[in-house]
């Protein structure tokens, strides 16, 4: 079953990018990229460097509603998959085929950690495959809570903020644990497109994104619609 799942993952990724004819080369190149990256810097060393950042924030130092908002909008099956979400990738494939362009990647939080820490943001098949291999390696070595913590300390939040603590202090003048529910939901939506959703640059777009996050929370059962309306209206 595990072997079959890995084969399906690779096939879907290749299909998503329309390069099935060079599957063998792409898989080999992606695996080599992953091996070179992890040989140059081990996971242990990479994690040490992440944790050594001055504003590194532990998961327990963040509001629960903020963590729920991130999971709802980024990867609501995070605690149930093994680093790669077949359902999300399948949905992305359909959207990409409809658009005839690589508009959605279906990346999990674990894959985003791999991308943020080891690879570039380029939308290339080789990097995508390397990201999958790295995500599986990360899942083997760290708990889900640790991986989520790494993600929230390696994401870009706009305005030069690279950790949740930098962002909460920069945007709201407070540490993450002191964010209000409104602020938590707002902040959760920024990393998707920091230059677009930064509340200092595009406050209206930031609020629109906040509403998208809130809707995702309702859809995935993290909060009720009544609770969301109260949070957004009472700010």
PDB file of C-alpha atoms in Angstrom:
ATOM      1  CA  UNK A   1       0.000   0.000   0.000  1.00  0.00           C
ATOM      2  CA  UNK A   2       2.797   2.451   0.863  1.00  0.00           C
ATOM      3  CA  UNK A   3       4.608   1.737  -2.402  1.00  0.00           C
ATOM      4  CA  UNK A   4       1.371   2.213  -4.347  1.00  0.00           C
ATOM      5  CA  UNK A   5       0.685   5.475  -2.576  1.00  0.00           C
ATOM      6  CA  UNK A   6       4.131   6.806  -3.426  1.00  0.00           C
ATOM      7  CA  UNK A   7       3.674   5.838  -7.065  1.00  0.00           C
ATOM      8  CA  UNK A   8       0.299   7.600  -7.147  1.00  0.00           C
ATOM      9  CA  UNK A   9       1.821  10.718  -5.583  1.00  0.00           C
ATOM     10  CA  UNK A  10       4.530  10.920  -8.218  1.00  0.00           C
ATOM     11  CA  UNK A  11       2.130  10.241 -11.080  1.00  0.00           C
ATOM     12  CA  UNK A  12      -0.280  12.919  -9.882  1.00  0.00           C
ATOM     13  CA  UNK A  13       2.453  15.500  -9.489  1.00  0.00           C
ATOM     14  CA  UNK A  14       3.789  14.755 -12.951  1.00  0.00           C
ATOM     15  CA  UNK A  15       0.316  14.846 -14.454  1.00  0.00           C
ATOM     16  CA  UNK A  16      -0.348  18.144 -12.717  1.00  0.00           C
ATOM     17  CA  UNK A  17       2.568  19.665 -14.564  1.00  0.00           C
ATOM     18  CA  UNK A  18       1.973  17.889 -17.842  1.00  0.00           C
ATOM     19  CA  UNK A  19       5.332  16.152 -18.073  1.00  0.00           C
ATOM     20  CA  UNK A  20       4.364  12.490 -17.942  1.00  0.00           C
ATOM     21  CA  UNK A  21       6.629  11.706 -20.878  1.00  0.00           C
ATOM     22  CA  UNK A  22       9.741  12.505 -18.897  1.00  0.00           C
ATOM     23  CA  UNK A  23       8.592  10.931 -15.641  1.00  0.00           C
ATOM     24  CA  UNK A  24      11.705   8.848 -15.074  1.00  0.00           C
ATOM     25  CA  UNK A  25      14.072  11.767 -15.552  1.00  0.00           C
ATOM     26  CA  UNK A  26      11.969  14.086 -13.406  1.00  0.00           C
ATOM     27  CA  UNK A  27      11.751  11.585 -10.540  1.00  0.00           C
ATOM     28  CA  UNK A  28      15.474  10.913 -10.675  1.00  0.00           C
ATOM     29  CA  UNK A  29      16.346  14.624 -10.777  1.00  0.00           C
ATOM     30  CA  UNK A  30      13.943  15.389  -7.943  1.00  0.00           C
ATOM     31  CA  UNK A  31      15.341  12.608  -5.789  1.00  0.00           C
ATOM     32  CA  UNK A  32      18.893  13.793  -6.484  1.00  0.00           C
ATOM     33  CA  UNK A  33      17.936  17.350  -5.531  1.00  0.00           C
ATOM     34  CA  UNK A  34      16.510  16.044  -2.254  1.00  0.00           C
ATOM     35  CA  UNK A  35      19.616  13.936  -1.538  1.00  0.00           C
ATOM     36  CA  UNK A  36      22.017  16.800  -2.252  1.00  0.00           C
ATOM     37  CA  UNK A  37      20.013  19.157  -0.048  1.00  0.00           C
ATOM     38  CA  UNK A  38      19.865  16.817   2.942  1.00  0.00           C
ATOM     39  CA  UNK A  39      23.524  15.814   2.573  1.00  0.00           C
ATOM     40  CA  UNK A  40      24.567  19.468   2.581  1.00  0.00           C
ATOM     41  CA  UNK A  41      22.472  20.213   5.676  1.00  0.00           C
ATOM     42  CA  UNK A  42      21.002  17.442   7.814  1.00  0.00           C
ATOM     43  CA  UNK A  43      17.491  17.744   9.221  1.00  0.00           C
ATOM     44  CA  UNK A  44      18.942  18.040  12.705  1.00  0.00           C
ATOM     45  CA  UNK A  45      21.179  20.953  11.698  1.00  0.00           C
ATOM     46  CA  UNK A  46      18.364  22.597   9.772  1.00  0.00           C
ATOM     47  CA  UNK A  47      16.027  22.400  12.758  1.00  0.00           C
ATOM     48  CA  UNK A  48      18.731  23.744  15.060  1.00  0.00           C
ATOM     49  CA  UNK A  49      19.137  26.756  12.778  1.00  0.00           C
ATOM     50  CA  UNK A  50      15.373  27.333  12.732  1.00  0.00           C
ATOM     51  CA  UNK A  51      15.143  27.174  16.528  1.00  0.00           C
ATOM     52  CA  UNK A  52      18.122  29.488  16.980  1.00  0.00           C
ATOM     53  CA  UNK A  53      16.253  32.435  15.440  1.00  0.00           C
ATOM     54  CA  UNK A  54      15.730  35.162  18.028  1.00  0.00           C
ATOM     55  CA  UNK A  55      11.936  35.309  17.679  1.00  0.00           C
ATOM     56  CA  UNK A  56      11.327  31.567  17.462  1.00  0.00           C
ATOM     57  CA  UNK A  57       7.940  30.847  19.042  1.00  0.00           C
ATOM     58  CA  UNK A  58       6.808  27.559  20.536  1.00  0.00           C
ATOM     59  CA  UNK A  59       3.399  26.153  19.656  1.00  0.00           C
ATOM     60  CA  UNK A  60       2.096  26.572  23.191  1.00  0.00           C
ATOM     61  CA  UNK A  61       2.902  30.280  22.966  1.00  0.00           C
ATOM     62  CA  UNK A  62       0.298  30.756  20.234  1.00  0.00           C
ATOM     63  CA  UNK A  63      -3.495  31.029  20.673  1.00  0.00           C
ATOM     64  CA  UNK A  64      -5.429  27.876  19.838  1.00  0.00           C
ATOM     65  CA  UNK A  65      -7.713  29.782  17.496  1.00  0.00           C
ATOM     66  CA  UNK A  66      -4.677  30.946  15.526  1.00  0.00           C
ATOM     67  CA  UNK A  67      -3.419  27.377  15.103  1.00  0.00           C
ATOM     68  CA  UNK A  68      -6.919  26.237  14.148  1.00  0.00           C
ATOM     69  CA  UNK A  69      -7.167  29.017  11.570  1.00  0.00           C
ATOM     70  CA  UNK A  70      -3.839  28.032  10.003  1.00  0.00           C
ATOM     71  CA  UNK A  71      -4.828  24.376   9.804  1.00  0.00           C
ATOM     72  CA  UNK A  72      -8.277  25.187   8.405  1.00  0.00           C
ATOM     73  CA  UNK A  73      -7.010  27.300   5.546  1.00  0.00           C
ATOM     74  CA  UNK A  74      -3.663  25.620   4.798  1.00  0.00           C
ATOM     75  CA  UNK A  75      -4.018  21.894   5.513  1.00  0.00           C
ATOM     76  CA  UNK A  76      -7.061  20.718   7.463  1.00  0.00           C
ATOM     77  CA  UNK A  77      -6.029  17.057   7.098  1.00  0.00           C
ATOM     78  CA  UNK A  78      -2.566  17.809   8.487  1.00  0.00           C
ATOM     79  CA  UNK A  79      -2.868  15.480  11.490  1.00  0.00           C
ATOM     80  CA  UNK A  80      -4.244  12.663   9.335  1.00  0.00           C
ATOM     81  CA  UNK A  81      -1.876  12.424   6.360  1.00  0.00           C
ATOM     82  CA  UNK A  82       1.738  11.301   6.160  1.00  0.00           C
ATOM     83  CA  UNK A  83       3.198  14.476   4.722  1.00  0.00           C
ATOM     84  CA  UNK A  84       1.562  14.408   1.295  1.00  0.00           C
ATOM     85  CA  UNK A  85      -2.195  14.758   0.847  1.00  0.00           C
ATOM     86  CA  UNK A  86      -3.466  12.782  -2.152  1.00  0.00           C
ATOM     87  CA  UNK A  87      -6.900  14.431  -1.948  1.00  0.00           C
ATOM     88  CA  UNK A  88      -5.478  17.962  -2.053  1.00  0.00           C
ATOM     89  CA  UNK A  89      -3.130  17.098  -4.899  1.00  0.00           C
ATOM     90  CA  UNK A  90      -5.997  15.529  -6.835  1.00  0.00           C
ATOM     91  CA  UNK A  91      -8.086  18.672  -6.394  1.00  0.00           C
ATOM     92  CA  UNK A  92      -5.135  20.792  -7.514  1.00  0.00           C
ATOM     93  CA  UNK A  93      -4.695  18.621 -10.614  1.00  0.00           C
ATOM     94  CA  UNK A  94      -8.280  19.292 -11.687  1.00  0.00           C
ATOM     95  CA  UNK A  95      -7.924  23.049 -11.198  1.00  0.00           C
ATOM     96  CA  UNK A  96      -4.608  23.146 -13.027  1.00  0.00           C
ATOM     97  CA  UNK A  97      -6.004  21.168 -15.956  1.00  0.00           C
ATOM     98  CA  UNK A  98      -9.026  23.452 -16.148  1.00  0.00           C
ATOM     99  CA  UNK A  99      -6.795  26.533 -16.118  1.00  0.00           C
ATOM    100  CA  UNK A 100      -4.149  24.922 -18.362  1.00  0.00           C
ATOM    101  CA  UNK A 101      -1.597  26.335 -15.950  1.00  0.00           C
ATOM    102  CA  UNK A 102       0.157  25.464 -12.692  1.00  0.00           C
ATOM    103  CA  UNK A 103      -2.037  27.624 -10.434  1.00  0.00           C
ATOM    104  CA  UNK A 104      -2.382  25.324  -7.418  1.00  0.00           C
ATOM    105  CA  UNK A 105       0.091  22.856  -5.987  1.00  0.00           C
ATOM    106  CA  UNK A 106      -1.828  21.018  -3.279  1.00  0.00           C
ATOM    107  CA  UNK A 107       1.116  21.319  -0.887  1.00  0.00           C
ATOM    108  CA  UNK A 108       0.694  20.234   2.720  1.00  0.00           C
ATOM    109  CA  UNK A 109       2.157  22.106   5.674  1.00  0.00           C
ATOM    110  CA  UNK A 110       4.974  19.542   5.766  1.00  0.00           C
ATOM    111  CA  UNK A 111       5.756  20.148   2.105  1.00  0.00           C
ATOM    112  CA  UNK A 112       5.777  23.873   2.755  1.00  0.00           C
ATOM    113  CA  UNK A 113       8.262  23.365   5.579  1.00  0.00           C
ATOM    114  CA  UNK A 114      10.460  21.448   3.130  1.00  0.00           C
ATOM    115  CA  UNK A 115      10.139  24.241   0.581  1.00  0.00           C
ATOM    116  CA  UNK A 116      10.697  27.056   3.084  1.00  0.00           C
ATOM    117  CA  UNK A 117      13.798  25.486   4.602  1.00  0.00           C
ATOM    118  CA  UNK A 118      15.509  23.627   1.762  1.00  0.00           C
ATOM    119  CA  UNK A 119      14.275  24.764  -1.644  1.00  0.00           C
ATOM    120  CA  UNK A 120      13.246  27.794  -3.680  1.00  0.00           C
ATOM    121  CA  UNK A 121       9.702  28.985  -4.351  1.00  0.00           C
ATOM    122  CA  UNK A 122      10.025  28.194  -8.075  1.00  0.00           C
ATOM    123  CA  UNK A 123       7.159  26.171  -9.511  1.00  0.00           C
ATOM    124  CA  UNK A 124       9.207  23.463 -11.175  1.00  0.00           C
ATOM    125  CA  UNK A 125       8.565  19.731 -11.310  1.00  0.00           C
ATOM    126  CA  UNK A 126      12.039  18.792 -10.059  1.00  0.00           C
ATOM    127  CA  UNK A 127      11.659  20.937  -6.966  1.00  0.00           C
ATOM    128  CA  UNK A 128       8.156  19.627  -6.388  1.00  0.00           C
ATOM    129  CA  UNK A 129       9.345  16.021  -6.386  1.00  0.00           C
ATOM    130  CA  UNK A 130      12.307  16.885  -4.138  1.00  0.00           C
ATOM    131  CA  UNK A 131       9.828  18.557  -1.814  1.00  0.00           C
ATOM    132  CA  UNK A 132       7.761  15.351  -1.602  1.00  0.00           C
ATOM    133  CA  UNK A 133      10.806  13.244  -0.706  1.00  0.00           C
ATOM    134  CA  UNK A 134      11.865  15.819   1.903  1.00  0.00           C
ATOM    135  CA  UNK A 135       8.364  15.981   3.366  1.00  0.00           C
ATOM    136  CA  UNK A 136       8.344  12.209   3.879  1.00  0.00           C
ATOM    137  CA  UNK A 137      11.727  12.445   5.605  1.00  0.00           C
ATOM    138  CA  UNK A 138      10.517  15.259   7.865  1.00  0.00           C
ATOM    139  CA  UNK A 139       7.438  13.239   8.846  1.00  0.00           C
ATOM    140  CA  UNK A 140       9.636  10.269   9.788  1.00  0.00           C
ATOM    141  CA  UNK A 141      11.763  12.330  12.141  1.00  0.00           C
ATOM    142  CA  UNK A 142       9.433  14.832  13.795  1.00  0.00           C
ATOM    143  CA  UNK A 143       5.996  14.909  15.382  1.00  0.00           C
ATOM    144  CA  UNK A 144       3.083  16.739  13.820  1.00  0.00           C
ATOM    145  CA  UNK A 145       3.209  19.437  16.505  1.00  0.00           C
ATOM    146  CA  UNK A 146       6.901  19.988  15.834  1.00  0.00           C
ATOM    147  CA  UNK A 147       6.302  20.268  12.099  1.00  0.00           C
ATOM    148  CA  UNK A 148       3.494  22.786  12.588  1.00  0.00           C
ATOM    149  CA  UNK A 149       5.775  24.766  14.888  1.00  0.00           C
ATOM    150  CA  UNK A 150       8.527  24.760  12.246  1.00  0.00           C
ATOM    151  CA  UNK A 151       6.057  25.966   9.634  1.00  0.00           C
ATOM    152  CA  UNK A 152       4.915  28.915  11.723  1.00  0.00           C
ATOM    153  CA  UNK A 153       8.531  29.903  12.334  1.00  0.00           C
ATOM    154  CA  UNK A 154       9.659  29.692   8.703  1.00  0.00           C
ATOM    155  CA  UNK A 155       6.752  31.329   6.873  1.00  0.00           C
ATOM    156  CA  UNK A 156       6.888  34.834   5.439  1.00  0.00           C
ATOM    157  CA  UNK A 157       4.205  37.197   6.737  1.00  0.00           C
ATOM    158  CA  UNK A 158       5.072  40.276   4.698  1.00  0.00           C
ATOM    159  CA  UNK A 159       6.697  43.539   5.797  1.00  0.00           C
ATOM    160  CA  UNK A 160       9.956  41.698   6.524  1.00  0.00           C
ATOM    161  CA  UNK A 161       8.430  39.385   9.161  1.00  0.00           C
ATOM    162  CA  UNK A 162       9.571  35.757   8.988  1.00  0.00           C
ATOM    163  CA  UNK A 163       8.119  34.293  12.177  1.00  0.00           C
ATOM    164  CA  UNK A 164       4.708  34.504  13.795  1.00  0.00           C
ATOM    165  CA  UNK A 165       6.200  36.481  16.695  1.00  0.00           C
ATOM    166  CA  UNK A 166       7.756  39.070  14.402  1.00  0.00           C
ATOM    167  CA  UNK A 167       4.468  39.392  12.559  1.00  0.00           C
ATOM    168  CA  UNK A 168       2.240  39.681  15.629  1.00  0.00           C
ATOM    169  CA  UNK A 169       4.527  42.257  17.186  1.00  0.00           C
ATOM    170  CA  UNK A 170       4.914  44.132  13.916  1.00  0.00           C
ATOM    171  CA  UNK A 171       1.260  44.222  12.931  1.00  0.00           C
ATOM    172  CA  UNK A 172      -0.451  44.266  16.327  1.00  0.00           C
ATOM    173  CA  UNK A 173       2.209  45.373  18.824  1.00  0.00           C
ATOM    174  CA  UNK A 174       1.894  42.215  20.949  1.00  0.00           C
ATOM    175  CA  UNK A 175       3.258  38.695  21.332  1.00  0.00           C
ATOM    176  CA  UNK A 176       1.334  35.875  19.603  1.00  0.00           C
ATOM    177  CA  UNK A 177      -0.282  34.530  22.780  1.00  0.00           C
ATOM    178  CA  UNK A 178      -1.942  37.909  23.330  1.00  0.00           C
ATOM    179  CA  UNK A 179      -3.518  38.185  19.885  1.00  0.00           C
ATOM    180  CA  UNK A 180      -7.281  38.563  19.810  1.00  0.00           C
ATOM    181  CA  UNK A 181      -9.431  36.101  17.889  1.00  0.00           C
ATOM    182  CA  UNK A 182      -9.835  38.729  15.142  1.00  0.00           C
ATOM    183  CA  UNK A 183      -6.081  39.250  14.877  1.00  0.00           C
ATOM    184  CA  UNK A 184      -5.399  35.516  14.936  1.00  0.00           C
ATOM    185  CA  UNK A 185      -7.691  34.827  11.991  1.00  0.00           C
ATOM    186  CA  UNK A 186      -6.293  37.814  10.098  1.00  0.00           C
ATOM    187  CA  UNK A 187      -2.681  36.727  10.596  1.00  0.00           C
ATOM    188  CA  UNK A 188      -3.393  33.137   9.552  1.00  0.00           C
ATOM    189  CA  UNK A 189      -4.297  34.249   6.051  1.00  0.00           C
ATOM    190  CA  UNK A 190      -1.253  36.370   5.236  1.00  0.00           C
ATOM    191  CA  UNK A 191       1.420  33.747   4.280  1.00  0.00           C
ATOM    192  CA  UNK A 192      -0.645  32.592   1.284  1.00  0.00           C
ATOM    193  CA  UNK A 193       0.383  35.822  -0.505  1.00  0.00           C
ATOM    194  CA  UNK A 194       2.232  38.173   1.873  1.00  0.00           C
ATOM    195  CA  UNK A 195       2.675  41.050  -0.559  1.00  0.00           C
ATOM    196  CA  UNK A 196      -1.041  40.976  -1.356  1.00  0.00           C
ATOM    197  CA  UNK A 197      -2.523  40.339   2.091  1.00  0.00           C
ATOM    198  CA  UNK A 198      -0.244  42.484   4.256  1.00  0.00           C
ATOM    199  CA  UNK A 199      -2.663  44.597   6.355  1.00  0.00           C
ATOM    200  CA  UNK A 200      -0.351  47.611   6.152  1.00  0.00           C
ATOM    201  CA  UNK A 201      -0.248  47.533   2.336  1.00  0.00           C
ATOM    202  CA  UNK A 202      -3.680  46.226   1.364  1.00  0.00           C
ATOM    203  CA  UNK A 203      -6.014  46.399   4.389  1.00  0.00           C
ATOM    204  CA  UNK A 204      -9.155  45.621   2.377  1.00  0.00           C
ATOM    205  CA  UNK A 205      -7.623  42.596   0.655  1.00  0.00           C
ATOM    206  CA  UNK A 206      -6.309  41.486   4.036  1.00  0.00           C
ATOM    207  CA  UNK A 207      -9.848  41.562   5.428  1.00  0.00           C
ATOM    208  CA  UNK A 208     -11.169  39.663   2.410  1.00  0.00           C
ATOM    209  CA  UNK A 209      -8.564  36.984   3.027  1.00  0.00           C
ATOM    210  CA  UNK A 210      -9.484  36.954   6.719  1.00  0.00           C
ATOM    211  CA  UNK A 211     -13.068  36.176   5.709  1.00  0.00           C
ATOM    212  CA  UNK A 212     -11.829  33.298   3.529  1.00  0.00           C
ATOM    213  CA  UNK A 213      -9.929  31.889   6.506  1.00  0.00           C
ATOM    214  CA  UNK A 214     -12.998  32.265   8.717  1.00  0.00           C
ATOM    215  CA  UNK A 215     -15.146  30.447   6.146  1.00  0.00           C
ATOM    216  CA  UNK A 216     -12.590  27.621   6.004  1.00  0.00           C
ATOM    217  CA  UNK A 217     -12.741  27.346   9.786  1.00  0.00           C
ATOM    218  CA  UNK A 218     -16.514  27.011   9.685  1.00  0.00           C
ATOM    219  CA  UNK A 219     -16.421  24.541   6.792  1.00  0.00           C
ATOM    220  CA  UNK A 220     -13.912  22.303   8.573  1.00  0.00           C
ATOM    221  CA  UNK A 221     -15.623  22.420  11.947  1.00  0.00           C
ATOM    222  CA  UNK A 222     -13.153  24.518  13.923  1.00  0.00           C
ATOM    223  CA  UNK A 223     -15.708  27.181  14.792  1.00  0.00           C
ATOM    224  CA  UNK A 224     -19.372  27.989  14.191  1.00  0.00           C
ATOM    225  CA  UNK A 225     -20.663  30.612  11.784  1.00  0.00           C
ATOM    226  CA  UNK A 226     -22.238  32.450  14.688  1.00  0.00           C
ATOM    227  CA  UNK A 227     -18.904  32.611  16.514  1.00  0.00           C
ATOM    228  CA  UNK A 228     -17.134  33.845  13.387  1.00  0.00           C
ATOM    229  CA  UNK A 229     -19.706  36.586  12.798  1.00  0.00           C
ATOM    230  CA  UNK A 230     -19.310  37.748  16.383  1.00  0.00           C
ATOM    231  CA  UNK A 231     -15.502  37.840  16.089  1.00  0.00           C
ATOM    232  CA  UNK A 232     -15.496  39.759  12.810  1.00  0.00           C
ATOM    233  CA  UNK A 233     -18.244  42.200  13.761  1.00  0.00           C
ATOM    234  CA  UNK A 234     -16.992  43.075  17.224  1.00  0.00           C
ATOM    235  CA  UNK A 235     -13.511  44.205  16.226  1.00  0.00           C
TER     236      UNK A 235
END
